[in-house]
PDB file of C-alpha atoms in Angstrom:
ATOM      1  CA  MET A   1     108.120-121.151  43.254  1.00  0.00           C
ATOM      2  CA  LEU A   2     107.797-124.547  41.597  1.00  0.00           C
ATOM      3  CA  TYR A   3     106.154-127.295  43.579  1.00  0.00           C
ATOM      4  CA  PRO A   4     106.936-130.877  42.347  1.00  0.00           C
ATOM      5  CA  ARG A   5     103.724-132.873  41.802  1.00  0.00           C
ATOM      6  CA  ALA A   6     104.674-135.323  44.565  1.00  0.00           C
ATOM      7  CA  GLU A   7     104.747-132.485  47.029  1.00  0.00           C
ATOM      8  CA  ILE A   8     101.331-130.977  46.435  1.00  0.00           C
ATOM      9  CA  VAL A   9      97.829-131.731  47.545  1.00  0.00           C
ATOM     10  CA  ARG A  10      94.947-130.381  45.405  1.00  0.00           C
ATOM     11  CA  SER A  11      91.674-129.554  47.142  1.00  0.00           C
ATOM     12  CA  ALA A  12      88.555-127.682  46.096  1.00  0.00           C
ATOM     13  CA  GLY A  13      85.602-126.160  47.910  1.00  0.00           C
ATOM     14  CA  ALA A  14      82.889-123.580  47.690  1.00  0.00           C
ATOM     15  CA  VAL A  15      81.286-120.698  49.581  1.00  0.00           C
ATOM     16  CA  VAL A  16      77.627-121.637  49.142  1.00  0.00           C
ATOM     17  CA  PHE A  17      74.720-119.181  49.580  1.00  0.00           C
ATOM     18  CA  ASP A  18      70.999-119.715  49.941  1.00  0.00           C
ATOM     19  CA  ALA A  19      68.772-118.728  46.944  1.00  0.00           C
ATOM     20  CA  ASP A  20      68.478-115.171  48.276  1.00  0.00           C
ATOM     21  CA  TYR A  21      72.131-114.739  48.937  1.00  0.00           C
ATOM     22  CA  GLU A  22      71.398-113.777  52.520  1.00  0.00           C
ATOM     23  CA  LEU A  23      72.806-116.958  54.245  1.00  0.00           C
ATOM     24  CA  VAL A  24      76.102-118.698  53.836  1.00  0.00           C
ATOM     25  CA  LEU A  25      76.821-122.354  54.504  1.00  0.00           C
ATOM     26  CA  THR A  26      79.527-123.172  56.999  1.00  0.00           C
ATOM     27  CA  ILE A  27      80.925-126.285  58.640  1.00  0.00           C
ATOM     28  CA  VAL A  28      81.948-126.699  62.264  1.00  0.00           C
ATOM     29  CA  ASN A  29      84.774-129.224  62.655  1.00  0.00           C
ATOM     30  CA  HIS A  30      84.405-130.827  66.071  1.00  0.00           C
ATOM     31  CA  GLY A  31      87.199-133.294  65.549  1.00  0.00           C
ATOM     32  CA  ASP A  32      90.036-130.715  65.798  1.00  0.00           C
ATOM     33  CA  GLY A  33      89.268-129.932  69.478  1.00  0.00           C
ATOM     34  CA  ASN A  34      88.689-126.220  68.520  1.00  0.00           C
ATOM     35  CA  ASN A  35      85.318-126.307  66.756  1.00  0.00           C
ATOM     36  CA  THR A  36      86.902-124.630  63.842  1.00  0.00           C
ATOM     37  CA  ILE A  37      84.367-122.859  61.539  1.00  0.00           C
ATOM     38  CA  SER A  38      85.140-122.834  57.809  1.00  0.00           C
ATOM     39  CA  PHE A  39      83.744-123.576  54.381  1.00  0.00           C
ATOM     40  CA  PRO A  40      83.377-127.088  52.910  1.00  0.00           C
ATOM     41  CA  LYS A  41      86.274-128.433  50.897  1.00  0.00           C
ATOM     42  CA  GLY A  42      88.361-131.507  50.334  1.00  0.00           C
ATOM     43  CA  GLN A  43      90.869-133.337  48.116  1.00  0.00           C
ATOM     44  CA  LEU A  44      90.377-134.072  44.416  1.00  0.00           C
ATOM     45  CA  GLU A  45      89.848-137.680  43.345  1.00  0.00           C
ATOM     46  CA  PRO A  46      92.108-138.935  40.482  1.00  0.00           C
ATOM     47  CA  GLU A  47      91.000-137.519  37.174  1.00  0.00           C
ATOM     48  CA  GLU A  48      88.347-135.280  38.842  1.00  0.00           C
ATOM     49  CA  SER A  49      87.936-131.646  37.762  1.00  0.00           C
ATOM     50  CA  ILE A  50      88.315-128.951  40.367  1.00  0.00           C
ATOM     51  CA  GLU A  51      84.662-127.897  39.812  1.00  0.00           C
ATOM     52  CA  ALA A  52      83.393-131.501  40.247  1.00  0.00           C
ATOM     53  CA  ALA A  53      85.489-131.840  43.391  1.00  0.00           C
ATOM     54  CA  ALA A  54      84.074-128.662  44.913  1.00  0.00           C
ATOM     55  CA  ARG A  55      80.477-129.804  44.268  1.00  0.00           C
ATOM     56  CA  ARG A  56      81.179-133.341  45.573  1.00  0.00           C
ATOM     57  CA  GLU A  57      82.897-132.106  48.832  1.00  0.00           C
ATOM     58  CA  VAL A  58      80.114-129.600  49.514  1.00  0.00           C
ATOM     59  CA  GLU A  59      77.540-132.470  49.193  1.00  0.00           C
ATOM     60  CA  GLU A  60      79.536-134.985  51.176  1.00  0.00           C
ATOM     61  CA  GLU A  61      80.418-132.656  54.034  1.00  0.00           C
ATOM     62  CA  THR A  62      77.090-130.819  54.294  1.00  0.00           C
ATOM     63  CA  GLY A  63      74.427-132.781  52.446  1.00  0.00           C
ATOM     64  CA  VAL A  64      73.796-129.652  50.259  1.00  0.00           C
ATOM     65  CA  VAL A  65      73.745-130.001  46.539  1.00  0.00           C
ATOM     66  CA  CYS A  66      75.146-126.834  45.082  1.00  0.00           C
ATOM     67  CA  LYS A  67      75.422-125.203  41.671  1.00  0.00           C
ATOM     68  CA  LEU A  68      78.672-123.311  41.050  1.00  0.00           C
ATOM     69  CA  LEU A  69      78.179-119.909  39.496  1.00  0.00           C
ATOM     70  CA  PRO A  70      79.759-119.400  36.066  1.00  0.00           C
ATOM     71  CA  ASP A  71      83.285-117.941  36.186  1.00  0.00           C
ATOM     72  CA  SER A  72      83.245-118.097  40.033  1.00  0.00           C
ATOM     73  CA  LEU A  73      86.740-119.387  40.759  1.00  0.00           C
ATOM     74  CA  MET A  74      87.609-116.951  43.487  1.00  0.00           C
ATOM     75  CA  GLY A  75      91.169-117.850  44.083  1.00  0.00           C
ATOM     76  CA  VAL A  76      93.653-120.504  45.090  1.00  0.00           C
ATOM     77  CA  GLU A  77      94.785-120.744  48.775  1.00  0.00           C
ATOM     78  CA  ASN A  78      98.170-122.137  49.473  1.00  0.00           C
ATOM     79  CA  ARG A  79      98.860-123.892  52.798  1.00  0.00           C
ATOM     80  CA  TYR A  80     101.896-125.733  53.983  1.00  0.00           C
ATOM     81  CA  LEU A  81     101.141-129.019  55.644  1.00  0.00           C
ATOM     82  CA  SER A  82     103.916-129.485  58.193  1.00  0.00           C
ATOM     83  CA  ASP A  83     102.927-133.014  59.153  1.00  0.00           C
ATOM     84  CA  THR A  84     103.473-134.358  55.557  1.00  0.00           C
ATOM     85  CA  LYS A  85     105.843-131.593  54.257  1.00  0.00           C
ATOM     86  CA  ARG A  86     103.573-130.973  51.315  1.00  0.00           C
ATOM     87  CA  THR A  87     101.804-127.895  49.996  1.00  0.00           C
ATOM     88  CA  LYS A  88      98.056-127.864  49.723  1.00  0.00           C
ATOM     89  CA  PHE A  89      96.309-125.716  47.098  1.00  0.00           C
ATOM     90  CA  VAL A  90      92.633-125.126  47.683  1.00  0.00           C
ATOM     91  CA  TYR A  91      90.595-123.905  44.702  1.00  0.00           C
ATOM     92  CA  TRP A  92      87.567-121.825  45.931  1.00  0.00           C
ATOM     93  CA  PHE A  93      84.313-121.274  44.073  1.00  0.00           C
ATOM     94  CA  VAL A  94      80.973-119.534  44.735  1.00  0.00           C
ATOM     95  CA  GLY A  95      77.799-121.609  44.620  1.00  0.00           C
ATOM     96  CA  THR A  96      74.069-121.618  45.485  1.00  0.00           C
ATOM     97  CA  ALA A  97      72.220-124.306  47.251  1.00  0.00           C
ATOM     98  CA  VAL A  98      69.896-126.421  45.123  1.00  0.00           C
ATOM     99  CA  GLU A  99      68.833-129.235  47.326  1.00  0.00           C
ATOM    100  CA  THR A 100      69.638-130.777  50.749  1.00  0.00           C
ATOM    101  CA  ARG A 101      70.355-134.422  51.207  1.00  0.00           C
ATOM    102  CA  GLU A 102      72.124-136.523  53.981  1.00  0.00           C
ATOM    103  CA  GLN A 103      75.799-135.820  54.876  1.00  0.00           C
ATOM    104  CA  LYS A 104      78.197-138.499  53.620  1.00  0.00           C
ATOM    105  CA  LEU A 105      81.037-138.100  56.089  1.00  0.00           C
ATOM    106  CA  GLU A 106      84.183-140.219  56.289  1.00  0.00           C
ATOM    107  CA  SER A 107      84.434-142.095  59.577  1.00  0.00           C
ATOM    108  CA  TYR A 108      87.103-139.688  60.818  1.00  0.00           C
ATOM    109  CA  GLU A 109      85.062-136.495  60.028  1.00  0.00           C
ATOM    110  CA  GLN A 110      83.186-134.825  62.882  1.00  0.00           C
ATOM    111  CA  LEU A 111      81.423-132.020  61.109  1.00  0.00           C
ATOM    112  CA  SER A 112      78.169-130.204  61.640  1.00  0.00           C
ATOM    113  CA  VAL A 113      76.482-127.859  59.258  1.00  0.00           C
ATOM    114  CA  LYS A 114      75.390-124.353  60.113  1.00  0.00           C
ATOM    115  CA  TRP A 115      73.694-121.713  57.885  1.00  0.00           C
ATOM    116  CA  MET A 116      74.747-118.247  59.040  1.00  0.00           C
ATOM    117  CA  SER A 117      73.974-114.714  58.131  1.00  0.00           C
ATOM    118  CA  ILE A 118      76.863-113.104  56.375  1.00  0.00           C
ATOM    119  CA  ALA A 119      77.627-110.861  59.334  1.00  0.00           C
ATOM    120  CA  GLU A 120      77.505-113.854  61.700  1.00  0.00           C
ATOM    121  CA  ALA A 121      79.793-115.887  59.408  1.00  0.00           C
ATOM    122  CA  ARG A 122      82.394-113.118  59.155  1.00  0.00           C
ATOM    123  CA  ASP A 123      82.596-112.994  62.977  1.00  0.00           C
ATOM    124  CA  ALA A 124      82.576-116.758  63.397  1.00  0.00           C
ATOM    125  CA  LEU A 125      85.004-117.995  60.687  1.00  0.00           C
ATOM    126  CA  SER A 126      88.200-119.299  62.329  1.00  0.00           C
ATOM    127  CA  ARG A 127      90.768-118.120  59.763  1.00  0.00           C
ATOM    128  CA  GLU A 128      91.374-114.665  58.429  1.00  0.00           C
ATOM    129  CA  SER A 129      91.801-116.170  54.941  1.00  0.00           C
ATOM    130  CA  SER A 130      88.195-117.461  55.177  1.00  0.00           C
ATOM    131  CA  ARG A 131      86.951-113.985  55.999  1.00  0.00           C
ATOM    132  CA  GLN A 132      88.923-112.625  52.992  1.00  0.00           C
ATOM    133  CA  LEU A 133      87.388-115.294  50.792  1.00  0.00           C
ATOM    134  CA  LEU A 134      83.935-114.426  51.968  1.00  0.00           C
ATOM    135  CA  ASP A 135      84.553-110.778  51.116  1.00  0.00           C
ATOM    136  CA  LEU A 136      85.814-111.696  47.622  1.00  0.00           C
ATOM    137  CA  CYS A 137      82.585-113.749  47.085  1.00  0.00           C
ATOM    138  CA  LEU A 138      80.381-110.910  48.143  1.00  0.00           C
ATOM    139  CA  LYS A 139      82.187-108.497  45.730  1.00  0.00           C
ATOM    140  CA  PHE A 140      81.764-111.113  43.010  1.00  0.00           C
ATOM    141  CA  LEU A 141      78.036-111.394  43.748  1.00  0.00           C
ATOM    142  CA  GLU A 142      77.619-107.662  43.767  1.00  0.00           C
ATOM    143  CA  LYS A 143      79.227-107.440  40.207  1.00  0.00           C
ATOM    144  CA  GLN A 144      76.869-110.172  39.089  1.00  0.00           C
ATOM    145  CA  GLY A 145      73.847-108.131  40.397  1.00  0.00           C
ATOM    146  CA  LYS A 146      72.937-110.843  42.889  1.00  0.00           C
ATOM    147  CA  ARG A 147      73.316-108.668  46.037  1.00  0.00           C
TER     148      ARG A 147
END
């Protein structure tokens, strides 16, 4: 299916692991009334690459500076936004935490950060697609010899 440019929203995010690949970084969205647990992501700025957007969004939402692993684009998630009648494409990467700084949230964002074990994250993630993404990332890390 072809999506006209005016009808799409491009976002990027990352599944970020600690240095030992034992913990995964999650965000809890308190502003949606459901305390949804997911991975950090957000919209691309004009002229921004998807990799730069993924790194920026992780840092803004969590305070964690991450390094994206080479060739770690895991996939593109497609979501229909019924409120705007647009389609959102989210490009997902795998990263590792490098440094922790202060969150830089927008005034409307009510997010908290939680490092979880992989098993805890799999149980806690709110969307099935997030659990599938986590599994893809783990397979990628295994092939890279990191787990």
